JSON list of C-alpha atoms in Angstrom, two decimals:
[
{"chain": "A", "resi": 237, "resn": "UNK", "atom": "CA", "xyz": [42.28, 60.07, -118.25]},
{"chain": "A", "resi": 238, "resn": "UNK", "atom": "CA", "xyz": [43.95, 58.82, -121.80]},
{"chain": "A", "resi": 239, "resn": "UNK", "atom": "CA", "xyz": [47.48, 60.42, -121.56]},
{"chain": "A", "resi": 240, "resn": "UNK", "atom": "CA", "xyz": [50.63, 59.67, -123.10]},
{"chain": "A", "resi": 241, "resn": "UNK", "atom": "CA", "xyz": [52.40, 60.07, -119.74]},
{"chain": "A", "resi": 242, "resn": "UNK", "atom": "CA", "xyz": [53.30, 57.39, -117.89]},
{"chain": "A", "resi": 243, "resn": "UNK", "atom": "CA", "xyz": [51.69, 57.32, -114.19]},
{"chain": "A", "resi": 244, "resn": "UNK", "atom": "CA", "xyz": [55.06, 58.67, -112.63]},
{"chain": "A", "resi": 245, "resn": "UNK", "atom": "CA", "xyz": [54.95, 61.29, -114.60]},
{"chain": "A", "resi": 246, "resn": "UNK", "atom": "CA", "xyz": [51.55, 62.13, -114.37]},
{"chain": "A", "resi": 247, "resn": "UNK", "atom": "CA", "xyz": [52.30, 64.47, -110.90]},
{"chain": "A", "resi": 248, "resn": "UNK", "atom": "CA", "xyz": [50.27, 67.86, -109.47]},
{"chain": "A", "resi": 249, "resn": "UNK", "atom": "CA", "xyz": [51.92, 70.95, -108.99]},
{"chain": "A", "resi": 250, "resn": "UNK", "atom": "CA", "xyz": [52.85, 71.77, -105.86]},
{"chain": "A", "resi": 251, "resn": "UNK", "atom": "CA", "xyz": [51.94, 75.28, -105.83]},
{"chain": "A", "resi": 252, "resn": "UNK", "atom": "CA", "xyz": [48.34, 76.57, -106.35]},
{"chain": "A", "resi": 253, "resn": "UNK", "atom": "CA", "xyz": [48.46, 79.31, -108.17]},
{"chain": "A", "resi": 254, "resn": "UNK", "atom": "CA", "xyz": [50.80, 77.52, -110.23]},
{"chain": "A", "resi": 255, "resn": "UNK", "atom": "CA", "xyz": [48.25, 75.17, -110.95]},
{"chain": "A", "resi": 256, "resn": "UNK", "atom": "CA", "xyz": [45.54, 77.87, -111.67]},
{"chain": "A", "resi": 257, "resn": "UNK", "atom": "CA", "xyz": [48.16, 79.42, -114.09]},
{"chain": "A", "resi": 258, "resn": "UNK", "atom": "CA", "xyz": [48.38, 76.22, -115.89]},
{"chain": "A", "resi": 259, "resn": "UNK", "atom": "CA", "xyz": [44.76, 75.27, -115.98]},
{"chain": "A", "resi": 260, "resn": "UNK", "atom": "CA", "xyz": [43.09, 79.15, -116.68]},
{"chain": "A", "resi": 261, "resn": "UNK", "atom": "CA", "xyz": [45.68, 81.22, -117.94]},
{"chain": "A", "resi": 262, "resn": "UNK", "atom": "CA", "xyz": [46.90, 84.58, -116.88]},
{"chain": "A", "resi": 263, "resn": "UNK", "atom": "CA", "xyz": [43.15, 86.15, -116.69]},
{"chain": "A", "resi": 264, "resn": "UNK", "atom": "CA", "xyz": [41.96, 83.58, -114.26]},
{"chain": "A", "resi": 265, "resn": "UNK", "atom": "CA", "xyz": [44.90, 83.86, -111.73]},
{"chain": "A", "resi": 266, "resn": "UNK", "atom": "CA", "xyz": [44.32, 87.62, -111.97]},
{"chain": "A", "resi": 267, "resn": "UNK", "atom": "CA", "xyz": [40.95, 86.68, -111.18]},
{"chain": "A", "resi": 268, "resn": "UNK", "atom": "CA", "xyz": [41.96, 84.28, -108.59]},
{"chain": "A", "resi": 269, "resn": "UNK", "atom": "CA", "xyz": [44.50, 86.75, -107.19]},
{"chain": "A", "resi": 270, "resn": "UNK", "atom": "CA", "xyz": [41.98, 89.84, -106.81]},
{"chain": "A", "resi": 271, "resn": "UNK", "atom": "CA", "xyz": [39.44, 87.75, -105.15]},
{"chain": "A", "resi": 272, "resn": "UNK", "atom": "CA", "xyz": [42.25, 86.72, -102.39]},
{"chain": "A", "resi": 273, "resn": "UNK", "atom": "CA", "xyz": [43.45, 90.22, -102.50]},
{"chain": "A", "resi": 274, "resn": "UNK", "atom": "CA", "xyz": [39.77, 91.93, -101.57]},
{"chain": "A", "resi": 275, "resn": "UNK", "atom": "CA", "xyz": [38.99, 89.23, -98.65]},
{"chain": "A", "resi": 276, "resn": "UNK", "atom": "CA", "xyz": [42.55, 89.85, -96.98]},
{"chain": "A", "resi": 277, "resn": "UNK", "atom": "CA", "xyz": [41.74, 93.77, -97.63]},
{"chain": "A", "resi": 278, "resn": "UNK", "atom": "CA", "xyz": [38.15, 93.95, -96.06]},
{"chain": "A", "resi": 279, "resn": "UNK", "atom": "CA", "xyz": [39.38, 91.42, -93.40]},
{"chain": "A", "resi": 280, "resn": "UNK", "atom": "CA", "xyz": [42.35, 93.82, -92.26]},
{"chain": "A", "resi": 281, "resn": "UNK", "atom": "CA", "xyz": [39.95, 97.31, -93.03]},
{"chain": "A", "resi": 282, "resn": "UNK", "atom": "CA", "xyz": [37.26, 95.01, -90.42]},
{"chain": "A", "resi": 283, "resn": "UNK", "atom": "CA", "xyz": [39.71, 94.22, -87.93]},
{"chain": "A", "resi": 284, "resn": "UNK", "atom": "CA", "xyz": [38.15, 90.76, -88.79]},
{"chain": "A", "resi": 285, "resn": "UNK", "atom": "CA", "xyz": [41.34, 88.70, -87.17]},
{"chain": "A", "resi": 286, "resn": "UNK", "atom": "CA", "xyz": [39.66, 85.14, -87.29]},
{"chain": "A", "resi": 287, "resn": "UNK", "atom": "CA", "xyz": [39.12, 85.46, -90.91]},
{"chain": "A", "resi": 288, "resn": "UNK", "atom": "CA", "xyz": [42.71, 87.37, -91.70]},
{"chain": "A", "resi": 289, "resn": "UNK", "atom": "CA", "xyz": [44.46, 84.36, -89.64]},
{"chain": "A", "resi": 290, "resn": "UNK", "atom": "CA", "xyz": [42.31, 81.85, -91.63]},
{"chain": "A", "resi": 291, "resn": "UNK", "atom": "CA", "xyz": [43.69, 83.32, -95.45]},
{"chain": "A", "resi": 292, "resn": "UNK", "atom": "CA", "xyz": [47.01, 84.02, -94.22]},
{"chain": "A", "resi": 293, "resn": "UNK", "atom": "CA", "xyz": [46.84, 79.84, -93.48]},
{"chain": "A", "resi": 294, "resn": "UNK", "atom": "CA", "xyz": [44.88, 79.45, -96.75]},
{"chain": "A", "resi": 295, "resn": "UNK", "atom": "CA", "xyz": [47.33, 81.79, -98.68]},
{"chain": "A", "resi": 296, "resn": "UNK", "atom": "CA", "xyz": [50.67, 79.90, -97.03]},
{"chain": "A", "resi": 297, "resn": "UNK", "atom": "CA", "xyz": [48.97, 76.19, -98.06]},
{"chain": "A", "resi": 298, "resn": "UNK", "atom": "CA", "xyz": [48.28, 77.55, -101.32]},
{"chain": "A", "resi": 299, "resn": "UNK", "atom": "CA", "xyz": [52.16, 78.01, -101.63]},
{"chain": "A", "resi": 300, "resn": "UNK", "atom": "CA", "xyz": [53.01, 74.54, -100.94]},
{"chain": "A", "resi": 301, "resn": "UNK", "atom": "CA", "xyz": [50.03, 72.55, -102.00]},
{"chain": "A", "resi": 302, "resn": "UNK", "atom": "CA", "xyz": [47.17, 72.49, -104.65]},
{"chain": "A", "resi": 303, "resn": "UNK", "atom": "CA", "xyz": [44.67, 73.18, -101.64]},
{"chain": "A", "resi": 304, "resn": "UNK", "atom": "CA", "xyz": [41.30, 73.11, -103.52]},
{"chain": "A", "resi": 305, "resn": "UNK", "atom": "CA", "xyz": [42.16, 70.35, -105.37]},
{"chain": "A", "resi": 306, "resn": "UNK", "atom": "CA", "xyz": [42.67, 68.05, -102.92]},
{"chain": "A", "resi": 307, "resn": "UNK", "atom": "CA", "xyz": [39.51, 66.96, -100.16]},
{"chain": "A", "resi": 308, "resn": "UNK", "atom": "CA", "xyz": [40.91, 68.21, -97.22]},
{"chain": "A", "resi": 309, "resn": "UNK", "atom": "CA", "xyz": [41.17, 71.76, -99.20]},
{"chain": "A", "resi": 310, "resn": "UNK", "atom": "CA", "xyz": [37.69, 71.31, -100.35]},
{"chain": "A", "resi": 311, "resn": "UNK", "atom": "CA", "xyz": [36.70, 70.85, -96.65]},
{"chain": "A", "resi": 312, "resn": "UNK", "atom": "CA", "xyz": [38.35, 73.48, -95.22]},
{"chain": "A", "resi": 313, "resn": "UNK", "atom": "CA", "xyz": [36.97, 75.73, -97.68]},
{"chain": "A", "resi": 314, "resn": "UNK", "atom": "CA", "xyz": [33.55, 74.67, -97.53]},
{"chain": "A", "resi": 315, "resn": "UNK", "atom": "CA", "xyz": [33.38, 74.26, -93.89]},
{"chain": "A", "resi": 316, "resn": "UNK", "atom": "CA", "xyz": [35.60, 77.43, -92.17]},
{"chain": "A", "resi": 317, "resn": "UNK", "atom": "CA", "xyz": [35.86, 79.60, -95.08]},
{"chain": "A", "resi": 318, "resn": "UNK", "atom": "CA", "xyz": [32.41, 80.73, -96.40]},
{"chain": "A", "resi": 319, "resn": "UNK", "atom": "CA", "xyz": [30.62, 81.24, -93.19]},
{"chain": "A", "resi": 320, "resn": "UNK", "atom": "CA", "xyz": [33.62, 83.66, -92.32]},
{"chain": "A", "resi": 321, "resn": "UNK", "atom": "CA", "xyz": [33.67, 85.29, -95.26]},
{"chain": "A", "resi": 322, "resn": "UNK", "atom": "CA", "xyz": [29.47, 85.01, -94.75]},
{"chain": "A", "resi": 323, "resn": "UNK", "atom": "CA", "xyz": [30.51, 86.79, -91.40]},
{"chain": "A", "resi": 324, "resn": "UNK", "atom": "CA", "xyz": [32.27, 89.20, -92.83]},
{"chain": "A", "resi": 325, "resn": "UNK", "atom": "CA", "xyz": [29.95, 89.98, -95.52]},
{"chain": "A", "resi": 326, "resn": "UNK", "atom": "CA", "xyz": [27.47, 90.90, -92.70]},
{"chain": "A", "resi": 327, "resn": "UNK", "atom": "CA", "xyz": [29.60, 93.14, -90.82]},
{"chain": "A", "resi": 328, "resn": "UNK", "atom": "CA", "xyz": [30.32, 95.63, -93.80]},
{"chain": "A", "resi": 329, "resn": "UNK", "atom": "CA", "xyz": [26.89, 95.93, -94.81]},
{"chain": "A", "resi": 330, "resn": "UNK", "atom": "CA", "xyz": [26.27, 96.57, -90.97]},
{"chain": "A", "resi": 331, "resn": "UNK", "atom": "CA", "xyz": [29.02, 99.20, -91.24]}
]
């Protein structure tokens, strides 16, 4: 990337939605914020614990960390996340 910054200054943000502030602006961490919002909502309404325990972790790393932006985040996201939320998905339309 051609920046003016040297590479000690070129550092991530420590904080998520900090990040997603920077990088999309109000509208997309309203976005990003509502999404969060309805999975924690539908997992508590569901009494779906595995998947409320899961964002809680999610939410808490997002505090401390750019999660998705890193591997690791991608992983856990890819790998634990969407067949819970998949899960869950299931078991409102069963409802």
């Amino acid at each position: 990337m051609d920046s003016l910054l040297t590479p000690s200054n070129q550092l991530r943000s420590h904080n998520m939605f900090f990040a997603i502030q920077i990088g999309l602006g109000c509208i997309g961490t309203l976005l990003f914020s509502i999404l969060l919002g309805t999975v924690l909502y539908d997992s508590f309404k569901l009494k779906n614990g595995i998947v409320l325990a899961a964002y809680i972790i999610l939410i808490t790393s997002f505090l401390i960390e750019d999660t998705i932006e890193t591997q690791v985040g991608v992983y856990f996201m890819s790998l634990f996340m969407i067949p819970l939320i998949q899960k869950q998905i299931a078991l409102k339309l069963k409802n």
